[in-house]
Amino acid sequence: MTNVRVIKPALAALVAAAACVGGLAFSSAQPAQADTYFDLINAQNQHAASVQREAELKQQLAGASQELADKVLELDDLTNNKIVAAQAKVTQANEDAATAQDEADAASKRLSAAQKDKETLEEQIKQTGKDYDDAHAAVAQLARDEMHGSNASDVMSVVTGATSTQDFVNSMQSRDALSRNEANAASSAATSLSTSKNRGERLAAIEKQIAVLKTQADEKAASAQTAAETAQSERDALDKLRQEGEARRDELSSMIDSLDSQSAKQAAQTVLIASQVDSYNRQYQKEQQDAANRVDTGNQGGTPSTPVTPAPAPAPAPAPAPAPAPAPSVGGQGTSNGDYGNAYAAGQCTYWAYERRRQMGIGTPSYLGNGGDWWRNAPSYGLRVDHNPQVGAALSFLPGQDGADGTYGHVAVVEAVYGDGTFQISEMNWGGPWNMHHRTLTNLGQYWFVH
């Protein structure tokens, strides 16, 4: 994947991750509930996947102590069910709060406009008095301007049956009022601000309208405040669940070595990785917000949630001359050759691959390009590239491979390797910049690993 814009909250990716990862609920999943048919089907599918994952976990944990098995299942339920549900509530609450605020802003603008009309009319009344009738004056002026000459009386008579300018004005106003009634013109404009009223009557109508608009604005503002408080409450509840997840993860990590069964260890490790990925989502939330105002710099690959037309990736700044010889970091992995710090766009898969390997003590060149190019460019820096997964290795997906972007490819980091030929990866920009994700893949020799 390539450098792209940084946006939005990240936990939404875990909803998609639930369908890809082994491991699920401790307590039986609740019956599906939804407001629409689509929501119902989606909830039912998630429920079925939850039940299936729970059964698979229990099977893998068979023979483990009940206490440890319960801790694994509880952490899985927290990560894949409770936190995901809480995130959905936060998303909905944020949307509701934004809608309520928009409505409050619109009501406030309507009130301001009416108050401005009142001020304008009050200034006019100071000049003309309350009895001045704008409509009467306008029609009278029309008669004076348009009906000069010897045919004026004939025109007025034919049009209105009037024999004088005054009769004509009165007739036109009466016909105008009748036309409004017949056209059901009892709109706010015709009834409260109609120019057929004198300025005193119009002022009274505007003041009445302002009272109504003030009540509406106050109600909308109160609704917006309530919605904002609800959203904050939901965010606090989500954060509390994530703190609980971190505590449970630390506790389980200290006990995992006591598992004798390889399948039980794999199950526990899968659940720990899922919880760790959610922790990364929490960690990067602030970075997402800070980066939201940055300029879009193109796409380094990934699986965007909606189709986009990728912008050409900008040429990176010239890199300093590489060091003369590679210097392996850990266990034959990594190099200081070409490693000048994380030069990849924040929130992208390449950014995460560099950052995660750095956390593991593995050096990575700063300019390996798009995620799908890492396997091709890495050997020039002295890195080993093969088809064998190893913890800490970068998995360079070819364009279109396993959901990778069709142009830029993708890159992830191997978190665990199991004896049955499967391995776990963590990845960023899955469904959107900053979105963290994890999944289990089977190695059949089809992947390129950068060590």
Coordinates of C-alpha atoms in Angstrom, one line a residue:
M1 CA 0.0 0.0 0.0
T2 CA 1.1 3.5 -0.6
N3 CA 0.9 6.8 1.2
V4 CA -2.6 8.2 1.5
R5 CA -4.7 10.5 3.6
V6 CA -5.2 9.8 7.3
I7 CA -8.7 9.8 8.5
K8 CA -11.3 8.7 10.9
P9 CA -11.6 6.3 13.9
A10 CA -10.2 2.9 13.4
L11 CA -12.0 0.2 15.3
A12 CA -14.6 -0.3 12.5
A13 CA -12.2 -2.6 10.8
L14 CA -12.7 -5.2 13.5
V15 CA -16.2 -5.7 12.3
A16 CA -14.8 -7.0 9.1
A17 CA -12.0 -8.8 10.9
A18 CA -14.6 -10.9 12.8
A19 CA -15.4 -12.8 9.7
C20 CA -11.7 -13.6 9.0
V21 CA -10.3 -14.6 12.4
G22 CA -10.6 -17.6 14.6
G23 CA -11.7 -17.1 18.2
L24 CA -14.9 -15.8 19.8
A25 CA -17.4 -15.5 22.5
F26 CA -17.3 -16.7 26.1
S27 CA -21.0 -15.9 26.9
S28 CA -23.4 -17.1 24.3
A29 CA -24.1 -14.4 21.7
Q30 CA -27.3 -12.5 22.2
P31 CA -30.2 -13.0 19.7
A32 CA -29.8 -10.7 16.7
Q33 CA -31.7 -7.5 16.9
A34 CA -32.0 -4.9 14.1
D35 CA -34.0 -2.0 12.7
T36 CA -33.9 -3.0 9.0
Y37 CA -33.9 -6.2 7.1
F38 CA -30.3 -5.6 6.0
D39 CA -29.3 -5.0 9.6
L40 CA -31.1 -8.1 10.7
I41 CA -29.3 -10.3 8.1
N42 CA -26.0 -8.7 9.1
A43 CA -26.7 -9.3 12.8
Q44 CA -27.7 -12.9 12.2
N45 CA -24.5 -13.5 10.2
Q46 CA -22.4 -12.0 12.9
H47 CA -24.2 -14.1 15.5
A48 CA -23.6 -17.3 13.5
A49 CA -19.9 -16.5 13.1
S50 CA -19.7 -15.7 16.8
V51 CA -21.2 -19.1 17.8
Q52 CA -18.9 -20.9 15.3
R53 CA -15.8 -19.2 16.6
E54 CA -16.7 -19.9 20.2
A55 CA -17.2 -23.6 19.4
E56 CA -13.8 -23.7 17.6
L57 CA -12.1 -22.0 20.5
K58 CA -13.6 -24.4 23.0
Q59 CA -12.4 -27.3 20.9
Q60 CA -8.9 -26.0 20.7
L61 CA -8.8 -25.3 24.5
A62 CA -10.0 -28.8 25.4
G63 CA -7.7 -30.2 28.1
A64 CA -6.6 -26.7 29.3
S65 CA -7.5 -25.7 32.9
Q66 CA -11.0 -24.3 33.2
E67 CA -9.7 -21.1 34.6
L68 CA -7.3 -20.4 31.8
A69 CA -9.9 -21.5 29.1
D70 CA -12.4 -19.1 30.6
K71 CA -9.9 -16.2 30.5
V72 CA -9.2 -16.9 26.8
L73 CA -12.9 -17.0 26.0
E74 CA -13.7 -14.0 28.1
L75 CA -11.0 -11.9 26.3
D76 CA -12.2 -13.1 22.9
D77 CA -15.8 -12.2 23.8
L78 CA -14.7 -8.7 25.0
T79 CA -12.6 -8.1 21.9
N80 CA -14.8 -9.5 19.1
N81 CA -18.3 -8.9 20.5
K82 CA -18.6 -6.3 23.3
I83 CA -16.1 -3.8 21.9
V84 CA -17.4 -4.2 18.4
A85 CA -20.9 -3.6 19.6
A86 CA -19.8 -0.6 21.7
Q87 CA -18.0 0.9 18.6
A88 CA -21.2 0.6 16.6
K89 CA -23.1 2.5 19.3
V90 CA -20.4 5.2 19.3
T91 CA -20.6 5.5 15.5
Q92 CA -24.4 5.8 15.6
A93 CA -24.3 8.2 18.6
N94 CA -21.8 10.4 16.8
E95 CA -24.0 10.5 13.7
D96 CA -27.1 11.4 15.7
A97 CA -25.2 14.2 17.5
A98 CA -24.0 15.6 14.2
T99 CA -27.5 15.5 12.8
A100 CA -29.0 17.2 15.9
Q101 CA -26.3 19.9 15.8
D102 CA -27.0 20.6 12.1
E103 CA -30.7 21.0 12.9
A104 CA -29.9 23.3 15.8
D105 CA -27.7 25.4 13.6
A106 CA -30.4 25.6 10.9
A107 CA -33.0 26.7 13.5
S108 CA -30.6 29.3 14.9
K109 CA -30.1 30.7 11.4
R110 CA -33.8 31.0 10.8
L111 CA -34.2 32.8 14.1
S112 CA -31.4 35.2 13.2
A113 CA -32.9 35.9 9.8
A114 CA -36.3 36.8 11.4
Q115 CA -34.6 39.0 13.9
K116 CA -32.8 40.8 11.1
D117 CA -36.1 41.3 9.3
K118 CA -37.5 42.8 12.5
E119 CA -34.6 45.2 12.9
T120 CA -35.0 46.3 9.2
L121 CA -38.7 46.8 9.5
E122 CA -38.3 48.8 12.8
E123 CA -35.9 51.2 11.0
Q124 CA -38.4 51.6 8.2
I125 CA -41.3 52.3 10.6
K126 CA -39.2 55.1 12.2
Q127 CA -39.2 56.7 8.8
T128 CA -42.8 56.1 7.6
G129 CA -44.9 55.1 10.6
K130 CA -46.7 51.9 11.3
D131 CA -49.6 52.5 8.9
Y132 CA -47.4 52.6 5.8
D133 CA -48.6 49.9 3.4
D134 CA -45.8 48.8 1.0
A135 CA -48.2 46.9 -1.3
H136 CA -50.6 49.8 -1.6
A137 CA -47.7 52.1 -2.4
A138 CA -46.2 49.7 -4.9
V139 CA -49.5 49.2 -6.8
A140 CA -50.2 52.9 -6.8
Q141 CA -46.8 53.6 -8.2
L142 CA -47.4 51.0 -10.9
A143 CA -50.6 52.7 -11.8
R144 CA -48.9 56.0 -12.1
D145 CA -46.0 54.7 -14.1
E146 CA -47.9 52.5 -16.5
M147 CA -51.3 54.0 -17.1
H148 CA -50.6 57.5 -18.4
G149 CA -52.4 58.9 -21.4
S150 CA -56.0 59.1 -22.6
N151 CA -56.5 55.4 -22.5
A152 CA -55.7 55.0 -18.8
S153 CA -59.4 55.0 -17.7
D154 CA -60.2 52.5 -20.4
V155 CA -57.4 50.2 -19.4
M156 CA -58.4 50.3 -15.7
S157 CA -62.0 49.8 -16.6
V158 CA -61.3 46.8 -18.8
V159 CA -58.8 45.2 -16.3
T160 CA -60.6 45.8 -13.0
G161 CA -63.8 47.7 -13.7
A162 CA -62.2 50.7 -11.9
T163 CA -62.9 54.2 -12.9
S164 CA -60.1 55.8 -10.9
T165 CA -56.6 55.1 -9.8
Q166 CA -57.7 54.6 -6.2
D167 CA -60.4 52.1 -7.3
F168 CA -57.8 50.3 -9.3
V169 CA -55.4 50.0 -6.3
N170 CA -58.2 48.7 -4.1
S171 CA -59.4 46.3 -6.7
M172 CA -55.9 44.9 -7.4
Q173 CA -55.3 44.4 -3.7
S174 CA -58.6 42.5 -3.3
R175 CA -57.9 40.4 -6.3
D176 CA -54.4 39.7 -4.9
A177 CA -55.8 38.6 -1.6
L178 CA -58.4 36.4 -3.3
S179 CA -55.7 34.8 -5.5
R180 CA -53.6 34.0 -2.4
N181 CA -56.6 32.3 -0.7
E182 CA -57.5 30.3 -3.8
A183 CA -53.9 29.2 -4.1
N184 CA -53.8 28.2 -0.5
A185 CA -51.0 30.7 0.1
A186 CA -51.2 30.4 3.9
S187 CA -47.4 29.9 3.9
S188 CA -45.2 31.7 6.4
A189 CA -44.3 34.2 3.7
A190 CA -47.9 35.1 2.8
T191 CA -49.4 35.1 6.3
S192 CA -46.7 36.5 8.5
L193 CA -44.5 38.6 6.2
S194 CA -47.0 39.5 3.4
T195 CA -46.4 42.9 1.9
S196 CA -50.2 43.3 1.7
K197 CA -50.1 44.3 5.4
N198 CA -49.1 47.6 6.7
R199 CA -45.7 47.8 8.4
G200 CA -47.2 47.7 11.9
E201 CA -49.1 44.5 11.1
R202 CA -46.0 43.0 9.5
L203 CA -43.9 43.8 12.6
A204 CA -46.4 42.1 14.8
A205 CA -46.4 39.0 12.5
I206 CA -42.6 38.9 12.5
E207 CA -42.5 39.2 16.3
K208 CA -44.9 36.3 16.6
Q209 CA -42.8 34.3 14.2
I210 CA -39.7 35.1 16.2
A211 CA -41.3 33.7 19.3
V212 CA -42.1 30.5 17.5
L213 CA -38.6 30.2 16.0
K214 CA -37.0 31.0 19.4
T215 CA -38.9 28.0 20.9
Q216 CA -37.8 25.8 18.0
A217 CA -34.2 26.9 18.2
D218 CA -34.1 26.3 22.0
E219 CA -35.6 22.8 21.5
K220 CA -33.1 21.9 18.8
A221 CA -30.2 23.2 20.8
A222 CA -31.3 21.1 23.8
S223 CA -31.6 18.0 21.6
A224 CA -28.1 18.6 20.2
Q225 CA -26.8 18.9 23.7
T226 CA -28.5 15.7 24.8
A227 CA -27.2 13.9 21.7
A228 CA -23.6 15.1 22.3
E229 CA -23.8 13.9 25.9
T230 CA -25.1 10.5 24.8
A231 CA -22.2 10.2 22.3
Q232 CA -19.7 11.1 24.9
S233 CA -21.2 8.5 27.3
E234 CA -20.9 5.9 24.6
R235 CA -17.3 6.8 23.9
D236 CA -16.5 6.6 27.6
A237 CA -18.1 3.1 27.8
L238 CA -16.1 2.0 24.8
D239 CA -12.9 3.3 26.3
K240 CA -13.7 1.5 29.6
L241 CA -14.1 -1.8 27.7
R242 CA -10.8 -1.3 25.9
Q243 CA -9.0 -0.6 29.2
E244 CA -10.6 -3.8 30.5
G245 CA -9.3 -5.6 27.4
E246 CA -5.8 -4.4 28.1
A247 CA -5.9 -5.6 31.7
R248 CA -7.2 -9.1 30.6
R249 CA -4.6 -9.3 27.9
D250 CA -1.8 -8.7 30.3
E251 CA -3.1 -11.3 32.7
L252 CA -3.6 -13.9 30.0
S253 CA -0.1 -13.2 28.5
S254 CA 1.5 -14.2 31.8
M255 CA -0.4 -17.5 31.9
I256 CA -0.1 -18.7 28.3
D257 CA 3.2 -20.6 28.9
S258 CA 1.3 -23.0 31.2
L259 CA -0.7 -24.4 28.3
D260 CA 0.6 -27.8 27.2
S261 CA -1.4 -28.2 24.1
Q262 CA -0.1 -26.6 20.9
S263 CA -3.7 -26.0 19.7
A264 CA -4.6 -24.4 23.0
K265 CA -1.6 -22.1 22.8
Q266 CA -2.5 -21.2 19.2
A267 CA -6.1 -20.4 20.3
A268 CA -4.8 -18.2 23.2
Q269 CA -2.3 -16.5 21.0
T270 CA -4.9 -15.7 18.3
V271 CA -7.1 -14.1 20.9
L272 CA -4.2 -12.1 22.3
I273 CA -3.3 -10.8 18.8
A274 CA -6.9 -9.7 18.2
S275 CA -6.9 -7.8 21.5
Q276 CA -3.6 -6.3 20.7
V277 CA -4.9 -5.1 17.4
D278 CA -7.8 -3.4 19.1
S279 CA -5.3 -1.7 21.5
Y280 CA -3.4 -0.3 18.4
N281 CA -6.7 1.1 17.2
R282 CA -7.1 2.9 20.5
Q283 CA -3.5 4.1 20.5
Y284 CA -3.8 5.6 17.0
Q285 CA -7.1 7.4 17.5
K286 CA -5.4 10.7 18.4
E287 CA -3.0 10.3 15.5
Q288 CA -6.0 9.9 13.2
Q289 CA -7.5 13.1 14.5
D290 CA -4.3 15.0 14.2
A291 CA -3.7 13.7 10.6
A292 CA -7.3 14.4 9.4
N293 CA -6.3 17.8 8.2
R294 CA -3.2 16.7 6.3
V295 CA -3.1 16.7 2.5
D296 CA -3.9 13.6 0.6
T297 CA -0.6 12.2 -0.8
G298 CA -1.9 9.3 -2.8
N299 CA -2.5 5.6 -2.0
Q300 CA 0.0 3.0 -1.0
G301 CA -2.4 0.2 -1.5
G302 CA -5.0 -1.5 0.7
T303 CA -8.6 -2.4 0.5
P304 CA -10.6 0.8 0.6
S305 CA -14.2 0.5 1.8
T306 CA -15.4 2.3 -1.3
P307 CA -13.9 2.2 -4.8
V308 CA -11.6 5.1 -5.4
T309 CA -9.5 6.3 -8.3
P310 CA -6.0 6.2 -7.0
A311 CA -3.8 9.2 -7.4
P312 CA -0.3 8.6 -8.7
A313 CA 2.1 8.1 -5.8
P314 CA 4.4 11.0 -5.5
A315 CA 8.1 10.4 -5.9
P316 CA 9.8 10.2 -2.5
A317 CA 12.4 12.6 -1.5
P318 CA 15.9 11.5 -2.6
A319 CA 17.2 9.1 0.0
P320 CA 20.7 9.5 1.5
A321 CA 23.2 7.1 0.1
P322 CA 22.8 3.7 1.7
A323 CA 25.3 2.4 4.1
P324 CA 27.9 0.2 2.4
A325 CA 26.9 -3.1 4.0
P326 CA 23.7 -4.5 5.5
A327 CA 23.6 -5.0 9.3
P328 CA 21.2 -7.7 10.4
S329 CA 19.0 -6.7 13.4
V330 CA 17.5 -9.8 15.0
G331 CA 17.7 -13.5 14.2
G332 CA 18.9 -12.9 10.6
Q333 CA 16.2 -10.3 10.0
G334 CA 16.3 -6.7 9.1
T335 CA 19.0 -4.2 8.2
S336 CA 20.2 -0.8 9.0
N337 CA 21.1 -0.3 5.4
G338 CA 18.7 2.3 4.1
D339 CA 16.9 2.7 7.4
Y340 CA 16.6 6.5 8.0
G341 CA 13.4 6.3 10.0
N342 CA 9.7 5.8 9.1
A343 CA 9.3 7.8 5.9
Y344 CA 6.0 6.1 5.0
A345 CA 2.7 7.9 5.1
A346 CA 1.0 7.7 8.5
G347 CA -2.0 5.5 8.6
Q348 CA -0.9 3.3 5.7
C349 CA 0.1 -0.4 5.6
T350 CA 3.7 0.5 4.8
Y351 CA 3.8 2.8 7.8
W352 CA 2.6 0.0 10.1
A353 CA 4.9 -2.6 8.7
Y354 CA 7.9 -0.3 9.3
E355 CA 6.7 0.7 12.8
R356 CA 5.8 -2.8 13.9
R357 CA 9.1 -4.3 12.8
R358 CA 10.8 -1.4 14.6
Q359 CA 8.9 -2.4 17.8
M360 CA 10.3 -5.9 17.3
G361 CA 13.9 -4.6 17.0
I362 CA 14.0 -5.2 13.2
G363 CA 15.4 -2.6 10.9
T364 CA 13.6 -1.8 7.6
P365 CA 14.7 0.4 4.7
S366 CA 12.8 3.7 4.6
Y367 CA 12.1 3.7 0.8
L368 CA 10.9 0.2 -0.2
G369 CA 8.0 1.7 -2.1
N370 CA 4.4 0.4 -2.3
G371 CA 3.5 -2.6 -0.2
G372 CA 3.4 -4.8 -3.3
D373 CA 6.9 -3.8 -4.2
W374 CA 8.7 -4.6 -1.0
W375 CA 9.6 -8.2 -2.0
R376 CA 11.1 -6.9 -5.2
N377 CA 13.1 -3.9 -3.7
A378 CA 14.2 -5.5 -0.4
P379 CA 17.1 -7.7 -1.8
S380 CA 18.9 -4.5 -3.0
Y381 CA 19.3 -3.5 0.6
G382 CA 20.6 -7.0 1.7
L383 CA 17.3 -8.3 3.0
R384 CA 16.4 -12.0 2.7
V385 CA 13.2 -12.6 0.7
D386 CA 11.5 -16.1 0.5
H387 CA 8.3 -18.0 0.9
N388 CA 8.8 -18.9 4.5
P389 CA 6.8 -17.1 7.3
Q390 CA 8.7 -15.9 10.3
V391 CA 7.6 -13.8 13.2
G392 CA 8.5 -10.2 12.3
A393 CA 8.7 -10.8 8.6
A394 CA 6.9 -8.4 6.3
L395 CA 4.4 -10.1 4.0
S396 CA 4.4 -8.3 0.7
F397 CA 1.1 -9.0 -1.1
L398 CA 1.1 -8.8 -4.8
P399 CA -1.5 -6.4 -6.4
G400 CA -5.0 -8.0 -6.0
Q401 CA -3.7 -10.9 -3.8
D402 CA -6.0 -11.8 -0.9
G403 CA -7.8 -8.5 -1.0
A404 CA -4.8 -6.3 -1.6
D405 CA -5.1 -3.1 -3.7
G406 CA -5.1 -4.0 -7.4
T407 CA -2.5 -1.4 -8.2
Y408 CA -0.3 -0.9 -5.2
G409 CA -0.5 -4.2 -3.4
H410 CA -0.3 -4.4 0.4
V411 CA 2.1 -5.3 3.2
A412 CA 1.5 -6.8 6.7
V413 CA 3.6 -8.2 9.5
V414 CA 3.7 -11.8 10.7
E415 CA 2.8 -12.0 14.4
A416 CA 2.7 -15.8 14.9
V417 CA 3.6 -19.0 13.0
Y418 CA 1.8 -22.2 13.8
G419 CA 2.7 -25.9 13.2
D420 CA -0.3 -26.5 11.0
G421 CA 1.0 -24.3 8.2
T422 CA -1.1 -21.3 9.3
F423 CA 0.2 -17.9 10.5
Q424 CA -1.2 -14.7 12.0
I425 CA -0.6 -11.2 10.5
S426 CA -1.4 -7.7 11.7
E427 CA -2.0 -5.0 9.1
M428 CA -3.1 -1.3 8.8
N429 CA -5.3 0.4 6.2
W430 CA -7.6 -2.5 5.9
G431 CA -10.9 -0.8 5.0
G432 CA -9.4 2.7 5.4
P433 CA -6.3 4.5 6.7
W434 CA -5.3 3.8 10.3
N435 CA -7.7 0.8 10.5
M436 CA -6.0 -2.0 12.2
H437 CA -6.8 -5.6 11.3
H438 CA -5.6 -9.2 11.8
R439 CA -6.2 -12.5 10.1
T440 CA -5.0 -16.1 9.9
L441 CA -3.6 -17.3 6.6
T442 CA -2.4 -20.6 5.3
N443 CA 1.1 -20.8 3.8
L444 CA 1.1 -22.8 0.5
G445 CA 4.2 -21.1 -0.8
Q446 CA 2.2 -18.3 -2.5
Y447 CA 3.5 -15.4 -0.4
W448 CA 6.6 -13.3 -0.4
F449 CA 8.1 -12.7 3.0
V450 CA 10.7 -9.9 3.6
H451 CA 12.9 -10.9 6.5

